[in-house]
JSON list of C-alpha atoms in Angstrom, two decimals:
[
{"chain": "A", "resi": 1, "resn": "UNK", "atom": "CA", "xyz": [110.06, 226.91, 108.46]},
{"chain": "A", "resi": 2, "resn": "UNK", "atom": "CA", "xyz": [108.49, 224.06, 110.33]},
{"chain": "A", "resi": 3, "resn": "UNK", "atom": "CA", "xyz": [108.32, 220.53, 108.97]},
{"chain": "A", "resi": 4, "resn": "UNK", "atom": "CA", "xyz": [104.53, 220.42, 108.60]},
{"chain": "A", "resi": 5, "resn": "UNK", "atom": "CA", "xyz": [104.50, 223.51, 106.37]},
{"chain": "A", "resi": 6, "resn": "UNK", "atom": "CA", "xyz": [107.41, 222.18, 104.30]},
{"chain": "A", "resi": 7, "resn": "UNK", "atom": "CA", "xyz": [105.51, 218.91, 103.89]},
{"chain": "A", "resi": 8, "resn": "UNK", "atom": "CA", "xyz": [102.41, 220.80, 102.69]},
{"chain": "A", "resi": 9, "resn": "UNK", "atom": "CA", "xyz": [104.55, 222.54, 100.05]},
{"chain": "A", "resi": 10, "resn": "UNK", "atom": "CA", "xyz": [105.95, 219.20, 98.91]},
{"chain": "A", "resi": 11, "resn": "UNK", "atom": "CA", "xyz": [102.50, 217.61, 98.69]},
{"chain": "A", "resi": 12, "resn": "UNK", "atom": "CA", "xyz": [101.14, 220.62, 96.77]},
{"chain": "A", "resi": 13, "resn": "UNK", "atom": "CA", "xyz": [103.89, 220.25, 94.16]},
{"chain": "A", "resi": 14, "resn": "UNK", "atom": "CA", "xyz": [106.10, 223.20, 95.04]},
{"chain": "A", "resi": 15, "resn": "UNK", "atom": "CA", "xyz": [108.46, 223.73, 92.07]},
{"chain": "A", "resi": 16, "resn": "UNK", "atom": "CA", "xyz": [111.51, 221.49, 92.46]},
{"chain": "A", "resi": 17, "resn": "UNK", "atom": "CA", "xyz": [115.03, 222.90, 92.02]},
{"chain": "A", "resi": 18, "resn": "UNK", "atom": "CA", "xyz": [118.45, 221.33, 91.81]},
{"chain": "A", "resi": 19, "resn": "UNK", "atom": "CA", "xyz": [119.65, 223.10, 94.93]},
{"chain": "A", "resi": 20, "resn": "UNK", "atom": "CA", "xyz": [117.48, 222.60, 97.98]},
{"chain": "A", "resi": 21, "resn": "UNK", "atom": "CA", "xyz": [117.85, 222.60, 101.69]},
{"chain": "A", "resi": 22, "resn": "UNK", "atom": "CA", "xyz": [116.43, 219.25, 102.69]},
{"chain": "A", "resi": 23, "resn": "UNK", "atom": "CA", "xyz": [115.41, 218.14, 106.12]},
{"chain": "A", "resi": 24, "resn": "UNK", "atom": "CA", "xyz": [115.42, 214.46, 106.90]},
{"chain": "A", "resi": 25, "resn": "UNK", "atom": "CA", "xyz": [112.74, 213.77, 109.44]},
{"chain": "A", "resi": 26, "resn": "UNK", "atom": "CA", "xyz": [112.62, 210.29, 110.90]},
{"chain": "A", "resi": 27, "resn": "UNK", "atom": "CA", "xyz": [109.16, 208.78, 110.71]},
{"chain": "A", "resi": 28, "resn": "UNK", "atom": "CA", "xyz": [107.89, 205.32, 111.47]},
{"chain": "A", "resi": 29, "resn": "UNK", "atom": "CA", "xyz": [108.33, 204.61, 107.72]},
{"chain": "A", "resi": 30, "resn": "UNK", "atom": "CA", "xyz": [111.94, 205.81, 107.61]},
{"chain": "A", "resi": 31, "resn": "UNK", "atom": "CA", "xyz": [113.44, 209.11, 106.51]},
{"chain": "A", "resi": 32, "resn": "UNK", "atom": "CA", "xyz": [111.15, 211.66, 104.86]},
{"chain": "A", "resi": 33, "resn": "UNK", "atom": "CA", "xyz": [113.15, 214.15, 102.78]},
{"chain": "A", "resi": 34, "resn": "UNK", "atom": "CA", "xyz": [111.19, 217.40, 102.69]},
{"chain": "A", "resi": 35, "resn": "UNK", "atom": "CA", "xyz": [111.94, 220.64, 100.87]},
{"chain": "A", "resi": 36, "resn": "UNK", "atom": "CA", "xyz": [112.57, 223.74, 102.94]},
{"chain": "A", "resi": 37, "resn": "UNK", "atom": "CA", "xyz": [112.95, 226.43, 100.27]},
{"chain": "A", "resi": 38, "resn": "UNK", "atom": "CA", "xyz": [114.55, 229.81, 100.99]},
{"chain": "A", "resi": 39, "resn": "UNK", "atom": "CA", "xyz": [112.52, 233.01, 100.93]},
{"chain": "A", "resi": 40, "resn": "UNK", "atom": "CA", "xyz": [113.79, 234.07, 97.51]},
{"chain": "A", "resi": 41, "resn": "UNK", "atom": "CA", "xyz": [112.53, 230.84, 95.88]},
{"chain": "A", "resi": 42, "resn": "UNK", "atom": "CA", "xyz": [109.16, 231.13, 97.60]},
{"chain": "A", "resi": 43, "resn": "UNK", "atom": "CA", "xyz": [108.69, 234.68, 96.30]},
{"chain": "A", "resi": 44, "resn": "UNK", "atom": "CA", "xyz": [109.88, 233.67, 92.82]},
{"chain": "A", "resi": 45, "resn": "UNK", "atom": "CA", "xyz": [107.43, 230.74, 92.78]},
{"chain": "A", "resi": 46, "resn": "UNK", "atom": "CA", "xyz": [104.51, 233.10, 93.52]},
{"chain": "A", "resi": 47, "resn": "UNK", "atom": "CA", "xyz": [105.44, 235.00, 90.36]},
{"chain": "A", "resi": 48, "resn": "UNK", "atom": "CA", "xyz": [103.52, 238.13, 89.46]},
{"chain": "A", "resi": 49, "resn": "UNK", "atom": "CA", "xyz": [100.84, 237.16, 91.94]},
{"chain": "A", "resi": 50, "resn": "UNK", "atom": "CA", "xyz": [103.19, 238.11, 94.82]},
{"chain": "A", "resi": 51, "resn": "UNK", "atom": "CA", "xyz": [102.33, 241.56, 96.15]},
{"chain": "A", "resi": 52, "resn": "UNK", "atom": "CA", "xyz": [104.20, 242.35, 99.33]},
{"chain": "A", "resi": 53, "resn": "UNK", "atom": "CA", "xyz": [105.73, 241.12, 102.55]},
{"chain": "A", "resi": 54, "resn": "UNK", "atom": "CA", "xyz": [105.46, 243.24, 105.67]},
{"chain": "A", "resi": 55, "resn": "UNK", "atom": "CA", "xyz": [106.23, 242.91, 109.34]},
{"chain": "A", "resi": 56, "resn": "UNK", "atom": "CA", "xyz": [103.61, 244.05, 111.80]},
{"chain": "A", "resi": 57, "resn": "UNK", "atom": "CA", "xyz": [103.04, 244.04, 115.51]},
{"chain": "A", "resi": 58, "resn": "UNK", "atom": "CA", "xyz": [99.98, 242.23, 116.76]},
{"chain": "A", "resi": 59, "resn": "UNK", "atom": "CA", "xyz": [98.99, 240.07, 119.72]},
{"chain": "A", "resi": 60, "resn": "UNK", "atom": "CA", "xyz": [102.11, 241.27, 121.60]},
{"chain": "A", "resi": 61, "resn": "UNK", "atom": "CA", "xyz": [104.49, 239.74, 119.01]},
{"chain": "A", "resi": 62, "resn": "UNK", "atom": "CA", "xyz": [105.80, 240.64, 115.58]},
{"chain": "A", "resi": 63, "resn": "UNK", "atom": "CA", "xyz": [104.28, 238.72, 112.67]},
{"chain": "A", "resi": 64, "resn": "UNK", "atom": "CA", "xyz": [104.99, 238.63, 108.93]},
{"chain": "A", "resi": 65, "resn": "UNK", "atom": "CA", "xyz": [102.22, 239.13, 106.39]},
{"chain": "A", "resi": 66, "resn": "UNK", "atom": "CA", "xyz": [102.44, 238.10, 102.74]},
{"chain": "A", "resi": 67, "resn": "UNK", "atom": "CA", "xyz": [99.82, 239.55, 100.40]},
{"chain": "A", "resi": 68, "resn": "UNK", "atom": "CA", "xyz": [98.99, 238.79, 96.78]},
{"chain": "A", "resi": 69, "resn": "UNK", "atom": "CA", "xyz": [99.25, 241.48, 94.09]},
{"chain": "A", "resi": 70, "resn": "UNK", "atom": "CA", "xyz": [95.48, 242.02, 94.05]},
{"chain": "A", "resi": 71, "resn": "UNK", "atom": "CA", "xyz": [95.29, 242.38, 97.86]},
{"chain": "A", "resi": 72, "resn": "UNK", "atom": "CA", "xyz": [92.69, 239.63, 98.09]},
{"chain": "A", "resi": 73, "resn": "UNK", "atom": "CA", "xyz": [94.76, 236.95, 99.83]},
{"chain": "A", "resi": 74, "resn": "UNK", "atom": "CA", "xyz": [96.91, 237.55, 102.89]},
{"chain": "A", "resi": 75, "resn": "UNK", "atom": "CA", "xyz": [98.73, 235.13, 105.13]},
{"chain": "A", "resi": 76, "resn": "UNK", "atom": "CA", "xyz": [100.15, 235.88, 108.59]},
{"chain": "A", "resi": 77, "resn": "UNK", "atom": "CA", "xyz": [103.00, 233.85, 110.11]},
{"chain": "A", "resi": 78, "resn": "UNK", "atom": "CA", "xyz": [105.93, 233.94, 112.53]},
{"chain": "A", "resi": 79, "resn": "UNK", "atom": "CA", "xyz": [108.62, 234.06, 109.82]},
{"chain": "A", "resi": 80, "resn": "UNK", "atom": "CA", "xyz": [108.75, 235.61, 106.34]},
{"chain": "A", "resi": 81, "resn": "UNK", "atom": "CA", "xyz": [109.34, 232.17, 104.82]},
{"chain": "A", "resi": 82, "resn": "UNK", "atom": "CA", "xyz": [106.24, 230.74, 106.47]},
{"chain": "A", "resi": 83, "resn": "UNK", "atom": "CA", "xyz": [104.08, 233.71, 105.42]},
{"chain": "A", "resi": 84, "resn": "UNK", "atom": "CA", "xyz": [105.12, 233.45, 101.76]},
{"chain": "A", "resi": 85, "resn": "UNK", "atom": "CA", "xyz": [104.85, 229.64, 101.81]},
{"chain": "A", "resi": 86, "resn": "UNK", "atom": "CA", "xyz": [101.27, 229.95, 103.10]},
{"chain": "A", "resi": 87, "resn": "UNK", "atom": "CA", "xyz": [100.57, 232.54, 100.39]},
{"chain": "A", "resi": 88, "resn": "UNK", "atom": "CA", "xyz": [101.95, 230.22, 97.70]},
{"chain": "A", "resi": 89, "resn": "UNK", "atom": "CA", "xyz": [99.74, 227.40, 99.00]},
{"chain": "A", "resi": 90, "resn": "UNK", "atom": "CA", "xyz": [96.67, 229.68, 98.91]},
{"chain": "A", "resi": 91, "resn": "UNK", "atom": "CA", "xyz": [97.50, 230.88, 95.38]},
{"chain": "A", "resi": 92, "resn": "UNK", "atom": "CA", "xyz": [97.98, 227.32, 94.16]},
{"chain": "A", "resi": 93, "resn": "UNK", "atom": "CA", "xyz": [95.07, 225.72, 95.98]},
{"chain": "A", "resi": 94, "resn": "UNK", "atom": "CA", "xyz": [93.38, 223.19, 93.80]},
{"chain": "A", "resi": 95, "resn": "UNK", "atom": "CA", "xyz": [89.62, 223.59, 93.61]}
]
């Protein structure tokens, strides 16, 4: 998962856990500790709203697609973690 997506999760209030893989990214303000959750935690955080995760071939490369349980929201990404993270962000978007 890239840093920008991990930062979006952090800013959106992704559920904190005791065990986390943290990435320290040096910024002009110092070290920014950002959560990079594993796939299992991302799926768990989506709860019953998580529908499926599939791998498909498109635009000459394989992509991962995460879909909500009602098949209304889908997110396409390069990795399964990124697809589910984008789905979680869409499901938890504040109006």
